[in-house]
Coordinates of C-alpha atoms and ligand atoms in Angstrom, one line a residue:
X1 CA 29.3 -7.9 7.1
X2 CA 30.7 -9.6 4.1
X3 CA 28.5 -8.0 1.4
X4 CA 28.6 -4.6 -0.1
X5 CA 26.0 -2.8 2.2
X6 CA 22.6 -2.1 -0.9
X7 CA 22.9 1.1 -2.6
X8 CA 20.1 3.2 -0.6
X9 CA 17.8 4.2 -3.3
X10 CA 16.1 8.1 -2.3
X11 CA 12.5 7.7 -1.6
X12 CA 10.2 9.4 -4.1
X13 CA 9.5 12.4 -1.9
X14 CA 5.2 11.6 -0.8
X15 CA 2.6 8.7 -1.4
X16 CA -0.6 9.4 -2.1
X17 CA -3.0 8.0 0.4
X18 CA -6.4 8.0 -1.1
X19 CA -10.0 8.0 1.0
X20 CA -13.0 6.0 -0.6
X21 CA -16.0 5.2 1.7
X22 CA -18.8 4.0 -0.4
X23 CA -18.3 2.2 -4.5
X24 CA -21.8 2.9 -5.0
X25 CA -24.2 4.6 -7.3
X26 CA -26.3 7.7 -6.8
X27 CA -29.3 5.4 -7.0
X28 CA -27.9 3.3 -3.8
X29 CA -27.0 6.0 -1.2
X30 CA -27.2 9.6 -0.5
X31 CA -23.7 10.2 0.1
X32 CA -21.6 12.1 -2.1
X33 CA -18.9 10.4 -1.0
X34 CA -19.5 7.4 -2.6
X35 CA -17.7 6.7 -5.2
X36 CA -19.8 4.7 -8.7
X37 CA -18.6 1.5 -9.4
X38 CA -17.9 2.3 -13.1
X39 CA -15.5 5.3 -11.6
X40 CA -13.8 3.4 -9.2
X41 CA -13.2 1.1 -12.0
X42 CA -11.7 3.8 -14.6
X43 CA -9.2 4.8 -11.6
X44 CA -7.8 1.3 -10.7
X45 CA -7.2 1.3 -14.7
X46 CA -5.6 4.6 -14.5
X47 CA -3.4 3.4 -11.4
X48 CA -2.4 0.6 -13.6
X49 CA -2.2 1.9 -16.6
X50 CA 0.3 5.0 -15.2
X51 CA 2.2 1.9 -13.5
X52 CA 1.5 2.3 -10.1
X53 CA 1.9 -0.4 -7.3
X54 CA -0.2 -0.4 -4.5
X55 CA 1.0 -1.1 -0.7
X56 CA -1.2 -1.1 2.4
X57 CA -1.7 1.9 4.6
X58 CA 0.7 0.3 7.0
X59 CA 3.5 -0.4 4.3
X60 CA 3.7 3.1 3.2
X61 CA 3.3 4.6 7.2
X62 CA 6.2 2.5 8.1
X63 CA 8.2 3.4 4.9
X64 CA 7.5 7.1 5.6
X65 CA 8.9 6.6 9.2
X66 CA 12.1 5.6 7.8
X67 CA 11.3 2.0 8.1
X68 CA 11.2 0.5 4.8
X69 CA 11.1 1.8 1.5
X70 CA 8.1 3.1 -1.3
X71 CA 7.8 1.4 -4.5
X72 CA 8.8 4.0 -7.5
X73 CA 4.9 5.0 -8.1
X74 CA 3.4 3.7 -4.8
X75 CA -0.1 4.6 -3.9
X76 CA -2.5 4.0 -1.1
X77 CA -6.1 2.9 -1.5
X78 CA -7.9 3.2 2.1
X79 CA -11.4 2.9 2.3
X80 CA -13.2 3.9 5.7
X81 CA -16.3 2.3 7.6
X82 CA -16.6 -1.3 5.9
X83 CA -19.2 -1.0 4.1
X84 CA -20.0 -4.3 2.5
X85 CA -19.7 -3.0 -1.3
X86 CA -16.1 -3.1 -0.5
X87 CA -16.5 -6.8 -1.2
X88 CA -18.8 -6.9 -4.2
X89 CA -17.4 -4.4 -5.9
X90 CA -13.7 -3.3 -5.3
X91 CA -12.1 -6.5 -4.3
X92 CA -13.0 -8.0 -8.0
X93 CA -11.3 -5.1 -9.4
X94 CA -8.4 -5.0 -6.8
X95 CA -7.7 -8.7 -8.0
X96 CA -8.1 -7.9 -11.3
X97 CA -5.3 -5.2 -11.0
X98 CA -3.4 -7.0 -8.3
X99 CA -4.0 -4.1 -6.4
X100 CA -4.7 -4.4 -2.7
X101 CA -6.2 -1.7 0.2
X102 CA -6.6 -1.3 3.4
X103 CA -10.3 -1.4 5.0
X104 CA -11.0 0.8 8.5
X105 CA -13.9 -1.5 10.2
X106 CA -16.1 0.1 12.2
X107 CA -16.5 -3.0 14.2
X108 CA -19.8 -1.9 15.9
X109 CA -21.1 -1.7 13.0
X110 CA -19.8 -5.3 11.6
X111 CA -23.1 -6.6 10.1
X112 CA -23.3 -9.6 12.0
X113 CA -21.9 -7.8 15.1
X114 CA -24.0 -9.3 17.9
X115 CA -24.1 -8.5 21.4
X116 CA -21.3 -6.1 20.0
X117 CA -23.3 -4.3 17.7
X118 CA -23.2 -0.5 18.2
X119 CA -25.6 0.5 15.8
X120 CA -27.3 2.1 13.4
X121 CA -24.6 1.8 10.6
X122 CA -24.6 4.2 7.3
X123 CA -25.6 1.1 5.0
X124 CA -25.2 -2.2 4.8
X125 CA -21.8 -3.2 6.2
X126 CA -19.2 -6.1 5.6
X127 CA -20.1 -9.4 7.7
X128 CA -17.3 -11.2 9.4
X129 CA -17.0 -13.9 7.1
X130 CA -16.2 -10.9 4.6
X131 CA -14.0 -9.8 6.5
X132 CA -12.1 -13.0 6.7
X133 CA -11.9 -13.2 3.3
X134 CA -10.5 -9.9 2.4
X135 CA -7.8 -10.6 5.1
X136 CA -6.7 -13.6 3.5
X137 CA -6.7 -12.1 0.1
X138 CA -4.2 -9.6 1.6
X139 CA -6.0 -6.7 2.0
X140 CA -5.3 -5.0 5.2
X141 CA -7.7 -4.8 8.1
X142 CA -7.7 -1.5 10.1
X143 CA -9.8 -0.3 12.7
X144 CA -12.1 2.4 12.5
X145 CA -13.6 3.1 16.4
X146 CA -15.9 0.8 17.7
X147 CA -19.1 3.2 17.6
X148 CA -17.8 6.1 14.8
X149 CA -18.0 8.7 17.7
X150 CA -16.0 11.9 17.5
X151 CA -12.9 10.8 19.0
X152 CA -11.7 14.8 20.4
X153 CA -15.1 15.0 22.1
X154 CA -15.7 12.0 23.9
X155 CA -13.8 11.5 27.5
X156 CA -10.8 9.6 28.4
X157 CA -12.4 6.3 29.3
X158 CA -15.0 6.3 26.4
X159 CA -11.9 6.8 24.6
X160 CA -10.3 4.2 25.3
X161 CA -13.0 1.6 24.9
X162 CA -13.4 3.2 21.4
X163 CA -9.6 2.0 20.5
X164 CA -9.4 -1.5 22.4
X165 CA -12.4 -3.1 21.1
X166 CA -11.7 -2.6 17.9
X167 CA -8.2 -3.9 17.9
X168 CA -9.0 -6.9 20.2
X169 CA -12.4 -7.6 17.9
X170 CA -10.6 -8.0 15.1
X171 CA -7.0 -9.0 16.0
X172 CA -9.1 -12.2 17.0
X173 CA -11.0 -11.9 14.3
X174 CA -8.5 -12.2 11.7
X175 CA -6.1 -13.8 13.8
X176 CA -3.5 -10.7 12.5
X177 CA -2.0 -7.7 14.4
X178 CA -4.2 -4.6 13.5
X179 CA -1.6 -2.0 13.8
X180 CA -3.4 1.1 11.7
X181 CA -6.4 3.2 12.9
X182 CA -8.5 5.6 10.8
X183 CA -10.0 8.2 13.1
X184 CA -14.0 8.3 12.2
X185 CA -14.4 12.0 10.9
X186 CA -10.7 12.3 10.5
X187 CA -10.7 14.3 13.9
X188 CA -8.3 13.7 16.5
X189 CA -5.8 15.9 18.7
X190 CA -2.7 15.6 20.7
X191 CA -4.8 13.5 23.5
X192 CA -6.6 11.3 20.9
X193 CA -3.0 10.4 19.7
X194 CA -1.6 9.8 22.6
X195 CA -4.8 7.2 23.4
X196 CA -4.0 5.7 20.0
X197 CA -0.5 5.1 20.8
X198 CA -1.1 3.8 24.2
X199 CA -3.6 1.2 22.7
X200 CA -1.2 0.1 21.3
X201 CA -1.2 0.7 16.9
X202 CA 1.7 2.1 15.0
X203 CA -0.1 4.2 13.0
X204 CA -3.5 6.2 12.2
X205 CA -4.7 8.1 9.6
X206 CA -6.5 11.3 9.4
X207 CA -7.7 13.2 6.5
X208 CA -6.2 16.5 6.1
X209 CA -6.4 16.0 2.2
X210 CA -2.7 16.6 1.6
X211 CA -0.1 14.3 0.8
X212 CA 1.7 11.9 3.1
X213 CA 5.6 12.4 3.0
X214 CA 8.2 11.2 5.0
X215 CA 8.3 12.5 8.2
X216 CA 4.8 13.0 8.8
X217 CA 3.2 12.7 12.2
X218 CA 2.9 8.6 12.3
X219 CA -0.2 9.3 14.4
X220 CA -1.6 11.7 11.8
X221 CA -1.0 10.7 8.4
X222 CA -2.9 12.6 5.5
X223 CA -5.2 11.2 2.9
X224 CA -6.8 12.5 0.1
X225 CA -10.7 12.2 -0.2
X226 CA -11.8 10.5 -3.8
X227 CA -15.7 11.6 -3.6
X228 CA -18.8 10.9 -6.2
X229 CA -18.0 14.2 -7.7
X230 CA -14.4 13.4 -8.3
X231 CA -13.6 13.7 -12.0
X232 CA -10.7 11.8 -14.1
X233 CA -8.5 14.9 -14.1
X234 CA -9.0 15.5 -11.0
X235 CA -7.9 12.1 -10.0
X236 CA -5.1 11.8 -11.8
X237 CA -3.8 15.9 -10.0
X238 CA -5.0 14.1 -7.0
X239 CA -2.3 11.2 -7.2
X240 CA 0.2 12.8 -9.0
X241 CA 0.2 15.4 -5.7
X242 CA 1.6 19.4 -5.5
X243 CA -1.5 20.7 -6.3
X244 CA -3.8 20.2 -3.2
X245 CA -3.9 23.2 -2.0
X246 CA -6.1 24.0 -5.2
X247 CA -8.1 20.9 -6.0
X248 CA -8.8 20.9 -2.0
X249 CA -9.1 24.8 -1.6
X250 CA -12.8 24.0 0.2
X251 CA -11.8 21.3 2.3
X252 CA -9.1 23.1 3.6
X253 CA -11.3 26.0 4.5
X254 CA -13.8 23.9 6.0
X255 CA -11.4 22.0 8.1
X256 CA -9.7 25.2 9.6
X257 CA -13.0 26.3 10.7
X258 CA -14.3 22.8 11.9
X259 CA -11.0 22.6 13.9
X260 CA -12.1 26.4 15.7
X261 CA -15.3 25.0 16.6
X262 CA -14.6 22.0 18.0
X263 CA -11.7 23.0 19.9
X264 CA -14.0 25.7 21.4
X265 CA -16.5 22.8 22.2
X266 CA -14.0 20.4 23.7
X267 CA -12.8 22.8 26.3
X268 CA -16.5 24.7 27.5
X269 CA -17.2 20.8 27.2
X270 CA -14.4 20.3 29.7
X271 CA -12.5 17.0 28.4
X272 CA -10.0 19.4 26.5
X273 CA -6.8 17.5 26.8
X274 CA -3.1 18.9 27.4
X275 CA -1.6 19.5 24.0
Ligands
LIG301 ZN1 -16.0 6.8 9.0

């Protein structure tokens, strides 16, 4: 080595890896996780207004693994599903910002799935041709199941099929690697990881709603939900991070209870896997 090795700059300590499903208004879907269009649009101005840089899910779980670094303000924009709004509404703004994402397909859901279809999806969902597109605007693809089943209640070989299809789907799809998963729900458990892994990604993504920093599970890496109700403030607590255990005090109770109960289920259920 001839050159003075680069000065290792410290990694800000977390990234904030934010959740969106739907960009659409009250008037379009029942869920109140979807986010309007105009809000969605007042937080990508925030984002760039506050100088942040966006990097793909798999960027930032790779930096946090020790294996590459975070921009200075780096957030994460993930949105889970596929639903086909992602194309109307966020990629204009996403190019506007030069901001990109990363989109979990459910690819039973894909609307022009075929003899693969898996159905009924939530709402109208992205079409393959969509898909393409986003890919080669740079947005990443990840998967997202193949059927949106509860991963930690479903047996082993279901299991699997739920992780392969997906990743060969759209691996030929795109013609990319699809190294990132988003588990449907944000459930998963030891077993569901170790299926994950053996599939063959890198990474997945849970919920958790708490901040992603480095050393965090690669196969469990938090994200904060951004819902319909989500207000500027909030947003900008959300990103700047710390405070989570306030802004998410109901999701975090939830959660703890939803993880009793369905741990309970899993083993009367029988497929309760070693930890
Ligand atoms: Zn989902």
């Amino acid at each position: 080595m001839t050159a003075a090795a680069a000065p290792i700059r410290s990694a800000p300590p977390y990234v904030p890896i934010l959740m969106y499903h739907e960009i659409a208004t009250a008037a379009d879907t029942k869920s109140h996780l979807a986010v309007p269009p105009d809000n969605f649009a007042a937080q990508l101005e925030y984002l760039h207004g506050a100088g942040y840089q966006t990097i793909t899910f798999t960027a930032a779980a790779r930096a946090l693994a020790g294996a590459g670094q975070l921009p200075e303000r780096a957030v994460v924009l993930t949105f889970d599903d596929g639903y086909a709004d992602f194309h109307r509404e966020a990629l204009p703004l996403l190019d506007k910002y030069g901001f990109t994402a990363t989109v979990f397909v459910t690819t039973g859901w894909i609307d022009d799935a075929g003899k693969y279809a898996a159905g009924p999806a939530l709402g109208p969902m992205l079409s393959w041709s969509q898909i393409r597109e986003l890919a080669a605007a740079g947005v990443e693809i990840g998967a997202h199941s193949h059927g949106h089943p509860q991963l930690d209640q479903i047996p082993a070989r279901q299991l699997r099929d739920e992780l392969n299809t997906p990743k060969d789907l759209l691996e030929e799809g795109i013609g990319a690697p699809v190294p990132s998963v988003a588990y449907p729900f944000g459930y998963s458990n030891a077993g569901v990881r170790q299926a994950v892994r053996a599939a063959g990604y890198q990474h997945a993504c849970a919920v958790a709603n708490a901040t992603a920093r480095p050393g965090a599970d690669e196969f469990a890496v938090p994200r904060l939900t951004v819902r319909a109700s989500t207000r500027p403030q909030t947003f900008e607590r959300v990103v700047r991070g710390g405070q989570e255990s306030t802004i998410y005090l109901k999701d975090h109770a939830l959660t703890k209870g939803y993880a009793l109960v369905r741990r309970t289920k899993a083993v009367i259920g029988g497929i309760s896997r070693s930890a």
